[in-house]
Short mmCIF file of C-alpha atoms in Angstrom, two decimals:
data_model
loop_
_atom_site.label_atom_id
_atom_site.label_comp_id
_atom_site.label_asym_id
_atom_site.label_seq_id
_atom_site.Cartn_x
_atom_site.Cartn_y
_atom_site.Cartn_z
CA MET A 1 0.00 0.02 -0.02
CA ALA A 2 1.42 3.40 -1.01
CA ALA A 3 2.20 5.91 1.65
CA PRO A 4 -0.27 8.87 2.03
CA MET A 5 0.61 11.81 -0.16
CA GLU A 6 1.67 15.05 1.62
CA VAL A 7 0.62 18.33 -0.02
CA ALA A 8 1.31 21.98 0.66
CA VAL A 9 -1.65 24.36 0.74
CA CYS A 10 -0.75 28.10 0.29
CA THR A 11 -2.49 31.38 -0.11
CA ASP A 12 -1.32 35.00 -0.69
CA SER A 13 -2.95 38.33 -0.19
CA ALA A 14 -2.99 39.26 -3.90
CA ALA A 15 -4.98 36.35 -5.25
CA GLN A 16 -4.61 37.53 -8.85
CA LEU A 17 -4.83 34.11 -10.44
CA TRP A 18 -6.28 31.98 -7.69
CA SER A 19 -7.19 32.22 -4.06
CA CYS A 20 -5.50 28.98 -2.92
CA ILE A 21 -3.03 26.59 -4.53
CA VAL A 22 -2.29 22.93 -3.64
CA TRP A 23 0.95 21.29 -4.74
CA GLU A 24 2.65 18.01 -4.09
CA LEU A 25 5.28 18.48 -1.46
CA HIS A 26 8.24 16.53 -2.86
CA SER A 27 7.78 16.93 -6.59
CA GLY A 28 6.30 20.42 -6.56
CA ALA A 29 3.60 19.58 -9.12
CA ASN A 30 0.46 21.69 -8.95
CA LEU A 31 -2.59 19.64 -8.08
CA LEU A 32 -5.49 22.04 -7.47
CA THR A 33 -6.23 25.76 -7.39
CA TYR A 34 -9.29 27.50 -5.90
CA ARG A 35 -10.68 30.80 -7.01
CA GLY A 36 -12.92 33.27 -5.25
CA GLY A 37 -11.36 35.78 -2.83
CA GLN A 38 -8.31 36.62 -0.77
CA ALA A 39 -7.56 34.46 2.39
CA GLY A 40 -6.38 36.36 5.43
CA PRO A 41 -3.60 35.25 7.78
CA ARG A 42 -4.41 32.30 10.06
CA GLY A 43 -7.63 32.05 8.02
CA LEU A 44 -7.40 28.75 6.15
CA ALA A 45 -8.89 25.41 7.47
CA LEU A 46 -9.93 22.03 6.16
CA LEU A 47 -13.37 20.84 7.29
CA ASN A 48 -13.88 17.10 7.79
CA GLY A 49 -11.79 16.35 4.68
CA GLU A 50 -14.56 17.49 2.41
CA TYR A 51 -14.53 21.35 2.36
CA LEU A 52 -11.87 24.02 2.27
CA LEU A 53 -12.70 27.16 4.30
CA ALA A 54 -10.97 30.54 3.92
CA ALA A 55 -11.63 33.66 5.94
CA GLN A 56 -11.56 36.63 3.51
CA LEU A 57 -9.08 39.29 4.16
CA GLY A 58 -10.79 42.38 5.59
CA LYS A 59 -14.29 41.07 4.70
CA ASN A 60 -17.18 39.76 6.80
CA TYR A 61 -17.58 36.30 5.22
CA ILE A 62 -15.92 32.92 4.98
CA SER A 63 -15.57 31.17 1.59
CA ALA A 64 -16.27 27.43 1.38
CA TRP A 65 -15.26 25.20 -1.49
CA GLU A 66 -15.82 21.43 -2.09
CA LEU A 67 -12.35 19.99 -2.53
CA GLN A 68 -13.12 18.75 -6.06
CA ARG A 69 -15.35 21.65 -7.23
CA LYS A 70 -12.39 24.05 -7.12
CA ASP A 71 -13.79 26.48 -9.66
CA GLN A 72 -17.20 26.84 -8.02
CA LEU A 73 -17.56 28.66 -4.72
CA GLN A 74 -19.92 26.46 -2.72
CA GLN A 75 -21.07 28.95 -0.10
CA LYS A 76 -20.38 32.24 1.59
CA ILE A 77 -20.73 32.06 5.33
CA MET A 78 -21.74 35.56 6.34
CA CYS A 79 -20.35 36.90 9.65
CA PRO A 80 -21.09 39.88 11.83
CA GLY A 81 -17.74 41.42 10.99
CA PRO A 82 -14.29 40.88 9.42
CA VAL A 83 -12.86 37.45 10.30
CA THR A 84 -9.37 37.73 11.81
CA CYS A 85 -8.63 34.04 12.21
CA LEU A 86 -10.29 30.63 11.58
CA THR A 87 -10.01 27.01 12.55
CA THR A 88 -12.08 23.80 12.57
CA SER A 89 -12.16 20.93 15.09
CA PRO A 90 -10.27 17.74 14.06
CA ASN A 91 -13.56 15.74 14.38
CA GLY A 92 -15.29 17.99 11.93
CA LEU A 93 -18.14 19.01 14.17
CA TYR A 94 -17.37 22.69 14.91
CA VAL A 95 -16.03 25.85 13.31
CA LEU A 96 -14.30 28.56 15.25
CA ALA A 97 -13.77 32.13 14.00
CA GLY A 98 -12.27 35.24 15.62
CA ILE A 99 -14.29 38.36 14.84
CA ALA A 100 -12.83 41.52 16.50
CA GLU A 101 -12.36 40.61 20.22
CA SER A 102 -14.93 37.77 20.20
CA ILE A 103 -14.85 34.07 19.36
CA TYR A 104 -17.76 32.49 17.42
CA LEU A 105 -18.49 28.77 17.75
CA TRP A 106 -20.75 27.10 15.06
CA GLU A 107 -22.07 23.58 14.94
CA VAL A 108 -21.44 22.13 11.47
CA SER A 109 -24.37 19.71 11.37
CA THR A 110 -26.95 22.42 11.84
CA GLY A 111 -25.20 25.72 11.19
CA ASN A 112 -26.34 27.06 14.60
CA LEU A 113 -24.24 29.66 16.31
CA LEU A 114 -23.88 28.00 19.68
CA VAL A 115 -21.91 30.57 21.70
CA ILE A 116 -20.01 33.86 21.46
CA LEU A 117 -17.02 34.21 23.75
CA SER A 118 -15.94 37.74 24.61
CA ARG A 119 -13.09 37.42 27.10
CA HIS A 120 -10.38 39.11 24.98
CA TYR A 121 -9.94 42.88 25.27
CA GLN A 122 -8.55 43.35 21.67
CA ASP A 123 -8.76 41.47 18.40
CA VAL A 124 -8.26 37.70 18.41
CA SER A 125 -5.23 36.89 16.24
CA CYS A 126 -5.08 33.04 16.30
CA LEU A 127 -7.14 30.02 17.15
CA ARG A 128 -6.20 26.34 17.63
CA PHE A 129 -7.99 23.07 18.60
CA THR A 130 -6.25 20.26 20.54
CA GLY A 131 -5.91 17.02 18.55
CA ASP A 132 -8.92 15.38 20.30
CA SER A 133 -11.19 18.47 19.90
CA SER A 134 -11.72 18.61 23.64
CA HIS A 135 -10.05 22.05 24.07
CA PHE A 136 -9.24 25.08 21.99
CA LEU A 137 -6.92 27.99 22.42
CA SER A 138 -7.19 31.64 21.48
CA GLY A 139 -4.49 34.31 21.36
CA GLY A 140 -5.11 37.98 20.94
CA LYS A 141 -3.56 41.38 20.58
CA ASP A 142 -4.23 41.94 24.28
CA CYS A 143 -1.15 39.65 25.04
CA LEU A 144 -3.39 36.89 26.49
CA VAL A 145 -3.67 33.28 25.57
CA LEU A 146 -6.82 31.58 26.79
CA VAL A 147 -7.44 27.85 27.10
CA TRP A 148 -11.09 26.75 26.70
CA SER A 149 -12.74 23.46 27.54
CA LEU A 150 -15.29 22.76 24.74
CA CYS A 151 -17.52 20.72 27.11
CA SER A 152 -17.63 23.58 29.63
CA VAL A 153 -18.40 26.12 26.92
CA LEU A 154 -21.31 24.09 25.57
CA GLN A 155 -22.83 23.36 28.97
CA ALA A 156 -22.50 26.86 30.28
CA ASP A 157 -25.52 28.80 31.47
CA PRO A 158 -26.61 31.15 28.56
CA SER A 159 -27.07 33.97 31.03
CA ARG A 160 -23.46 33.81 32.19
CA THR A 161 -20.16 34.20 30.23
CA PRO A 162 -18.17 30.99 30.12
CA ALA A 163 -14.83 31.18 31.88
CA PRO A 164 -11.63 29.82 30.22
CA ARG A 165 -9.82 26.97 31.90
CA HIS A 166 -6.47 28.77 31.91
CA VAL A 167 -5.38 32.34 31.29
CA TRP A 168 -1.81 32.76 30.24
CA SER A 169 -0.63 36.29 30.64
CA ARG A 170 3.15 36.06 30.64
CA HIS A 171 3.59 37.74 27.25
CA THR A 172 3.87 41.51 27.16
CA LEU A 173 3.09 42.20 23.49
CA PRO A 174 0.47 40.87 21.10
CA ILE A 175 0.29 37.15 20.41
CA THR A 176 1.28 36.24 16.86
CA ASP A 177 0.99 32.47 16.59
CA LEU A 178 -0.07 29.29 18.42
CA HIS A 179 0.94 25.65 17.90
CA CYS A 180 -0.68 22.78 19.80
CA GLY A 181 1.07 19.39 19.98
CA PHE A 182 -0.44 16.00 20.34
CA GLY A 183 -1.99 14.57 23.48
CA GLY A 184 -5.36 16.27 23.77
CA PRO A 185 -5.71 17.69 27.28
CA LEU A 186 -2.09 16.60 28.02
CA ALA A 187 -0.63 18.45 25.00
CA ARG A 188 2.07 21.07 25.07
CA VAL A 189 1.42 24.41 23.42
CA ALA A 190 3.96 26.86 21.91
CA THR A 191 3.03 30.57 21.76
CA SER A 192 4.95 33.38 19.94
CA SER A 193 4.71 37.09 20.50
CA LEU A 194 6.09 40.46 19.35
CA ASP A 195 7.89 40.63 22.71
CA GLN A 196 10.58 38.50 21.12
CA THR A 197 9.80 35.36 23.15
CA VAL A 198 8.40 31.95 22.49
CA LYS A 199 6.89 30.11 25.46
CA LEU A 200 5.99 26.44 25.91
CA TRP A 201 3.04 25.54 28.12
CA GLU A 202 1.23 22.43 29.42
CA VAL A 203 -2.50 22.38 28.86
CA SER A 204 -3.45 20.10 31.74
CA SER A 205 -1.77 22.03 34.46
CA GLY A 206 -1.42 25.48 32.76
CA GLU A 207 2.19 25.54 33.83
CA LEU A 208 4.91 27.48 31.90
CA LEU A 209 7.56 24.90 30.92
CA LEU A 210 9.95 26.98 28.90
CA SER A 211 10.61 30.57 27.77
CA VAL A 212 13.10 31.36 24.99
CA LEU A 213 14.19 35.00 24.27
CA PHE A 214 15.31 36.00 20.78
CA ASP A 215 16.76 39.24 19.41
CA VAL A 216 13.85 39.79 16.96
CA ALA A 217 10.11 39.56 17.15
CA ILE A 218 8.68 36.08 16.53
CA VAL A 219 5.77 35.96 14.10
CA ALA A 220 5.28 32.22 13.54
CA VAL A 221 5.95 29.04 15.54
CA THR A 222 5.58 25.26 15.08
CA MET A 223 6.92 21.92 16.29
CA ASP A 224 7.57 18.57 14.63
CA LEU A 225 5.29 15.65 15.49
CA ALA A 226 7.72 14.07 17.92
CA GLU A 227 8.18 17.48 19.61
CA HIS A 228 11.98 17.33 19.47
CA HIS A 229 12.42 20.64 17.72
CA LEU A 230 10.78 24.07 18.06
CA PHE A 231 10.87 26.25 14.89
CA CYS A 232 10.41 29.99 15.27
CA GLY A 233 10.03 32.52 12.38
CA GLY A 234 11.36 36.01 12.95
CA SER A 235 10.37 39.42 11.68
CA ASP A 236 13.75 39.71 9.92
CA GLY A 237 13.16 36.58 7.73
CA SER A 238 15.25 34.19 9.85
CA ILE A 239 13.98 30.84 11.13
CA PHE A 240 15.44 29.52 14.34
CA GLN A 241 15.44 25.92 15.61
CA VAL A 242 15.38 25.19 19.34
CA ASP A 243 16.22 21.61 20.37
CA LEU A 244 13.89 20.61 23.19
CA CYS A 245 15.49 17.25 24.01
CA THR A 246 18.94 18.61 24.69
CA TRP A 247 17.70 21.44 26.84
CA PRO A 248 19.63 21.71 30.14
CA GLY A 249 16.43 22.09 32.15
CA GLN A 250 16.24 25.80 32.59
CA ARG A 251 12.89 27.51 32.30
CA GLU A 252 14.33 30.60 30.67
CA LYS A 253 16.91 30.77 27.89
CA THR A 254 18.30 33.31 25.47
CA PHE A 255 18.82 32.18 21.93
CA GLN A 256 22.21 33.55 20.75
CA PRO A 257 22.67 33.39 16.91
CA GLU A 258 26.49 33.61 17.29
CA GLN A 259 26.72 30.46 19.34
CA ASP A 260 23.80 28.66 17.64
CA SER A 261 24.71 29.55 14.05
CA GLY A 262 23.89 26.01 12.93
CA LYS A 263 20.34 26.30 14.22
CA ALA A 264 19.10 29.01 11.82
CA PHE A 265 17.45 28.88 8.35
CA ARG A 266 18.39 31.93 6.29
CA GLY A 267 17.01 32.85 2.84
CA HIS A 268 13.77 34.98 3.31
CA ARG A 269 14.12 38.69 2.82
CA ASN A 270 11.06 39.73 4.92
CA GLN A 271 9.25 38.46 7.99
CA VAL A 272 8.21 34.83 8.13
CA THR A 273 4.43 34.60 8.45
CA CYS A 274 3.79 30.80 8.64
CA LEU A 275 5.68 27.54 9.34
CA SER A 276 4.80 23.84 8.98
CA VAL A 277 6.75 20.59 9.35
CA SER A 278 6.30 17.35 7.41
CA THR A 279 5.03 14.17 9.01
CA ASP A 280 8.51 12.59 9.30
CA GLY A 281 10.03 15.88 10.51
CA SER A 282 12.59 15.99 7.69
CA VAL A 283 11.11 18.99 5.77
CA LEU A 284 10.12 22.47 6.90
CA LEU A 285 7.77 24.71 4.92
CA SER A 286 7.81 28.52 5.38
CA GLY A 287 5.93 31.45 3.91
CA SER A 288 7.05 35.07 3.97
CA HIS A 289 6.04 38.52 3.13
CA ASP A 290 8.73 38.43 0.32
CA GLU A 291 6.05 36.54 -1.70
CA THR A 292 7.82 33.20 -1.66
CA VAL A 293 7.17 29.82 -0.14
CA ARG A 294 10.31 27.85 0.74
CA LEU A 295 10.93 24.13 1.41
CA TRP A 296 13.85 23.43 3.71
CA ASP A 297 15.81 20.33 4.63
CA VAL A 298 15.81 20.27 8.43
CA GLN A 299 19.04 18.40 8.79
CA SER A 300 21.21 20.54 6.48
CA LYS A 301 19.19 23.81 6.82
CA GLN A 302 19.33 24.19 3.03
CA CYS A 303 16.47 25.43 0.81
CA ILE A 304 15.45 22.69 -1.58
CA ARG A 305 12.55 24.44 -3.35
CA THR A 306 11.22 27.95 -3.76
CA VAL A 307 7.78 28.79 -5.07
CA THR A 308 7.01 32.41 -5.96
CA LEU A 309 3.50 33.76 -5.46
CA LYS A 310 1.95 37.06 -6.54
CA GLY A 311 1.73 38.62 -3.01
CA PRO A 312 2.65 38.29 0.59
CA VAL A 313 2.10 34.73 1.78
CA THR A 314 -0.75 34.58 4.31
CA ASN A 315 -1.03 30.78 4.81
CA ALA A 316 1.24 27.82 4.09
CA SER A 317 0.81 24.42 5.71
CA ILE A 318 1.66 20.73 5.04
CA MET A 319 -1.14 18.21 5.33
CA LEU A 320 -1.97 14.67 4.35
CA ALA A 321 -4.09 14.81 1.25
CA PRO A 322 -7.56 13.52 2.04
CA LEU A 323 -9.25 11.01 -0.27
CA SER A 324 -11.68 13.64 -1.52
CA MET A 325 -8.79 15.78 -2.78
CA LEU A 326 -7.37 12.97 -4.97
CA SER A 327 -10.61 11.46 -6.25
CA SER A 328 -12.30 13.42 -9.05
CA ASP A 329 -15.75 11.88 -8.55
CA PHE A 330 -15.86 12.35 -4.78
CA ARG A 331 -18.78 14.38 -3.34
CA PRO A 332 -19.38 15.46 0.30
CA GLY A 333 -21.63 13.20 2.34
CA LEU A 334 -23.75 16.13 3.53
CA PRO A 335 -24.12 19.64 2.17
CA LEU A 336 -23.05 22.63 4.30
CA PRO A 337 -25.99 24.13 6.11
CA HIS A 338 -26.81 27.84 6.40
CA PHE A 339 -24.64 29.28 9.15
CA SER A 340 -26.46 31.60 11.44
CA LYS A 341 -25.22 35.05 12.36
CA HIS A 342 -27.15 35.06 15.68
CA LEU A 343 -27.11 32.89 18.71
CA LEU A 344 -29.27 29.80 18.87
CA GLY A 345 -32.69 30.85 20.14
CA ALA A 346 -32.27 34.52 19.18
CA GLU A 347 -32.39 34.39 15.35
CA HIS A 348 -34.31 37.61 15.06
CA GLY A 349 -32.32 38.70 12.07
CA ASP A 350 -32.13 35.55 10.13
CA GLU A 351 -34.65 34.56 7.49
CA PRO A 352 -36.72 31.51 8.38
CA HIS A 353 -35.83 28.29 6.67
CA ARG A 354 -38.61 25.84 5.91
CA GLY A 355 -38.79 22.34 4.70
CA GLY A 356 -35.97 21.02 6.94
CA PHE A 357 -35.31 19.82 10.38
CA THR A 358 -32.99 20.78 13.19
CA LEU A 359 -30.77 18.30 14.97
CA ARG A 360 -29.69 19.68 18.35
CA LEU A 361 -26.73 17.91 19.92
CA GLY A 362 -25.03 18.46 23.29
CA LEU A 363 -26.11 18.72 26.90
CA HIS A 364 -26.87 22.39 26.50
CA GLN A 365 -30.07 21.46 24.68
CA GLN A 366 -31.30 18.72 27.07
CA GLY A 367 -34.14 19.29 29.49
CA SER A 368 -35.89 21.93 27.35
CA GLU A 369 -39.06 19.83 26.95
CA PRO A 370 -40.99 17.55 29.34
CA SER A 371 -40.27 13.80 29.04
CA HIS A 372 -42.88 11.28 28.02
CA LEU A 373 -43.20 10.09 31.62
CA GLU A 374 -43.94 13.68 32.80
CA ARG A 375 -46.50 14.10 30.00
CA ALA A 376 -48.24 10.79 31.03
CA GLU A 377 -48.35 11.94 34.63
CA GLN A 378 -49.85 15.29 33.62
CA LEU A 379 -52.48 13.47 31.43
CA HIS A 380 -53.40 11.11 34.23
CA ALA A 381 -53.82 14.03 36.68
CA VAL A 382 -56.12 15.83 34.19
CA MET A 383 -58.21 12.77 33.66
CA SER A 384 -58.51 12.01 37.34
CA GLY A 385 -59.64 15.54 38.02
CA THR A 386 -62.13 15.48 35.16
CA MET A 387 -63.59 12.19 36.43
CA GLU A 388 -64.03 13.59 39.91
CA LYS A 389 -65.82 16.61 38.53
CA VAL A 390 -68.11 14.54 36.31
CA GLY A 391 -68.93 12.23 39.18
CA ARG A 392 -69.95 15.10 41.39
CA GLY A 393 -71.87 16.86 38.61
CA HIS A 394 -73.85 13.77 37.54
CA GLY A 395 -74.54 12.33 41.04
CA ALA A 396 -78.00 10.72 41.05
CA GLY A 397 -80.21 8.56 43.18
CA ARG A 398 -82.14 5.45 42.37
CA GLY A 399 -85.18 7.34 41.16
CA ARG A 400 -83.38 9.25 38.41
CA PRO A 401 -85.03 8.68 35.02
CA GLU A 402 -82.81 7.23 32.33
CA HIS A 403 -81.87 9.26 29.30
CA PRO A 404 -81.84 7.49 25.97
CA PRO A 405 -78.41 7.35 24.41
CA ARG A 406 -77.71 9.26 21.24
CA PRO A 407 -77.20 7.15 18.19
CA GLY A 408 -73.61 6.92 16.92
CA PRO A 409 -71.97 5.88 13.63
CA ALA A 410 -72.40 2.25 12.59
CA GLY A 411 -69.85 -0.08 14.12
CA ASP A 412 -68.76 2.21 16.92
CA PRO A 413 -69.06 1.32 20.57
CA ALA A 414 -71.84 2.61 22.78
CA PRO A 415 -72.23 6.37 22.39
CA CYS A 416 -70.98 8.87 24.94
CA PRO A 417 -73.32 10.68 27.25
CA SER A 418 -74.02 14.26 26.48
CA PRO A 419 -71.70 16.63 28.44
CA GLU A 420 -74.54 19.20 28.57
CA ARG A 421 -76.90 16.81 30.37
CA PRO A 422 -77.40 18.09 33.96
CA GLY A 423 -77.01 15.72 36.85
CA ARG A 424 -79.45 15.60 39.83
CA PRO A 425 -77.67 15.89 43.12
CA GLY A 426 -78.16 12.90 45.43
CA PRO A 427 -79.62 12.87 48.95
CA ALA A 428 -77.84 15.00 51.50
CA ALA A 429 -75.17 13.59 53.79
CA ASP A 430 -76.02 12.37 57.28
CA PRO A 431 -75.30 14.88 60.02
CA ARG A 432 -72.99 12.32 61.64
CA GLY A 433 -70.75 12.41 58.59
CA ARG A 434 -71.95 9.25 56.82
CA ALA A 435 -73.30 9.01 53.28
CA GLY A 436 -77.03 9.60 53.15
CA GLY A 437 -77.70 6.64 50.76
CA ARG A 438 -76.70 5.12 47.56
CA GLY A 439 -75.51 7.93 45.24
CA ALA A 440 -75.36 10.44 48.12
CA GLU A 441 -72.44 12.92 48.44
CA PRO A 442 -70.12 12.41 51.37
CA ALA A 443 -69.96 14.96 54.17
CA GLU A 444 -67.25 17.65 54.02
CA GLY A 445 -63.78 16.32 54.88
CA GLN A 446 -64.78 12.69 54.34
CA PRO A 447 -63.26 10.53 51.59
CA ARG A 448 -65.38 9.72 48.60
CA PRO A 449 -66.08 5.92 48.42
CA VAL A 450 -65.15 4.22 45.22
CA ARG A 451 -68.47 2.35 45.12
CA LEU A 452 -70.27 5.69 45.35
CA LEU A 453 -68.30 6.96 42.27
CA HIS A 454 -69.26 3.86 40.26
CA ALA A 455 -72.88 4.11 41.42
CA HIS A 456 -73.06 7.56 39.92
CA HIS A 457 -71.63 6.21 36.71
CA HIS A 458 -74.19 3.39 36.65
CA ALA A 459 -77.05 5.80 37.30
CA ALA A 460 -75.91 8.21 34.57
CA GLY A 461 -75.76 5.40 31.99
CA GLN A 462 -71.93 5.69 31.77
CA VAL A 463 -71.28 2.04 32.58
CA SER A 464 -71.93 -0.69 30.16
CA PRO A 465 -70.41 -4.05 29.47
CA PRO A 466 -68.23 -4.51 26.35
CA PRO A 467 -70.38 -5.00 23.23
CA ALA A 468 -70.46 -8.53 21.88
CA GLU A 469 -69.72 -7.40 18.31
CA ARG A 470 -66.55 -5.47 19.31
CA PRO A 471 -64.92 -7.45 22.16
CA LEU A 472 -61.63 -6.41 23.71
CA ASP A 473 -58.62 -8.50 22.72
CA VAL A 474 -57.58 -8.81 26.35
CA LEU A 475 -60.33 -8.44 28.96
CA PRO A 476 -59.75 -6.69 32.31
CA PRO A 477 -59.71 -8.91 35.46
CA ARG A 478 -62.63 -9.71 37.77
CA GLY A 479 -63.92 -6.71 39.61
CA ALA A 480 -63.10 -4.21 36.84
CA LEU A 481 -65.88 -1.87 35.74
CA CYS A 482 -65.69 -1.03 31.99
CA THR A 483 -67.28 2.22 31.16
CA THR A 484 -67.59 4.37 27.99
CA CYS A 485 -65.63 7.58 27.91
CA TRP A 486 -66.98 10.90 28.97
CA PRO A 487 -65.65 14.36 28.14
CA PRO A 488 -62.90 15.52 27.78
CA VAL A 489 -61.69 12.01 26.76
CA PRO A 490 -62.01 11.45 22.96
CA PRO A 491 -65.46 9.92 22.66
CA CYS A 492 -66.35 6.42 21.66
CA GLY A 493 -62.78 5.23 21.11
CA PHE A 494 -61.65 3.86 24.47
CA TRP A 495 -62.82 1.86 27.47
CA CYS A 496 -62.02 3.44 30.84
CA CYS A 497 -61.43 0.79 33.46
CA SER A 498 -61.29 1.27 37.16
CA VAL A 499 -60.13 -1.86 39.05
CA VAL A 500 -61.74 -2.34 42.47
CA ASN A 501 -60.42 -4.79 45.00
CA LYS A 502 -63.42 -6.81 46.38
CA ARG A 503 -61.87 -7.57 49.67
CA THR A 504 -60.68 -4.12 50.63
CA LYS A 505 -63.42 -2.19 48.79
CA SER A 506 -60.80 0.17 47.62
CA LEU A 507 -59.24 1.32 44.29
CA SER A 508 -56.45 -1.07 43.42
CA SER A 509 -55.10 0.66 40.37
CA PRO A 510 -55.58 3.97 38.64
CA THR A 511 -58.16 4.54 36.02
CA LEU A 512 -56.93 3.29 32.70
CA CYS A 513 -58.15 3.96 29.14
CA VAL A 514 -57.87 0.85 26.99
CA PRO A 515 -58.48 1.11 23.19
CA TRP A 516 -60.94 -1.11 21.50
CA ARG A 517 -58.38 -3.09 19.58
CA TRP A 518 -55.01 -2.53 21.25
CA ARG A 519 -53.31 -5.62 19.97
CA GLY A 520 -50.21 -6.62 21.93
CA ALA A 521 -50.17 -3.26 23.83
CA VAL A 522 -52.76 -3.78 26.58
CA PRO A 523 -51.07 -3.42 30.04
CA GLY A 524 -49.81 -6.80 31.12
CA PRO A 525 -50.44 -8.73 34.38
CA ALA A 526 -48.06 -6.51 36.26
CA TRP A 527 -50.51 -3.66 35.84
CA TRP A 528 -53.59 -5.69 36.94
CA PRO A 529 -54.19 -6.85 40.57
CA GLN A 530 -54.20 -10.66 40.66
CA ASP A 531 -56.36 -10.86 43.78
CA SER A 532 -59.20 -8.57 42.68
#
């Protein structure tokens, strides 16, 4: 099996012929070009191996291309303001963008804007996810680097601003670049700044591991996969290599070009804007404001290839070519949704979209609607209260005349009694607190006997045996009284059964509504008392 192909993806600020170019790393052959805008610095990202995203320089939208439809701009993701930096999660579920001093987090499956983080005091300059997508980091012109837990951000109370896990404030000038190594929450992070320092941090503890001072401002930083070497791009065009494995153990060090002359790459004539290392760590890719992209041999520090662009290089990175980039007939599994400009639940400015559905993921959306069990309990409470009211309103003695039932449609069960039919109150209660007779109301404060309730139903014509022509598939147990439904239960479609225990003369189970033909779904023996 052939080894995966490594490609270089580059953009410049001129974009006269194309917006982005992809070329094979070792042969230099051009593979793909994408047209439609100018990508800004730290504004290029690959989404789920299917789409290429580019934040447009000085504009308030993000361009999105399918990897194979290079000449056709798939979508413009409109944003509230100019996008200063952009990144995507390695699992392909989220998109992060820096807009002014705020961080916008979108969910890719729905396009919903989940949260806006405003903890920086000046523009956000760079964003990075950890390899497992559990954390992301943001650096800004306010000299701060913030470490965010994605889980905490999504579960935060909407009324409160989420707090970062760590705040690194040891830099004294704006942050220019971030690089996150492997290890997820145990990864090490390198940060560069205009204060001429590069610092190495640990995500899990937030501890500062190393600080290296240079004689020029550092604009770009990266590490190899094994994290043996740290590469730092200076504002004068130089690239410095710091060996991490041979470090004497000091937390602070000054890089001296005279003593470390064999640790510098020289060839660019202007500041280095981006750096990237190949998978095996043998090749270094650099982009500069001198409008060139250079490929360096790490061992000899010699330039092995130079590619000239039409403007200052804004992005240059090495990546393994996804399958969709090499296959001409590949199409994305799902189309990109419409990305919202407003927070989820506050889309007052977005146009409504019809004919689709919304899939809401994450714990931040749970608990917004009652569960099925809660709805069943509410329905049972309403039915019980209705039955109590109907029983009291239609109480009758033995001498109450019967009312003929209203005819119903052919084949239906016994018709429901009219809800407008008034009920005649029964005899008054005995002064000693006992019921005055069959069908009489109990005295105040006394419980209502179950037999009295069923007597009222019998007198009102609400109790009838199951019709012979429409028998129930599973009959209730002995002692159950099967009655037709009364308002507000949907008429003539159910049997309402109240199971009475003959020995204790009490209600053994709650009132149940059983459909006429409820095949295989009638409550089982566990619901019915066996001794009734």
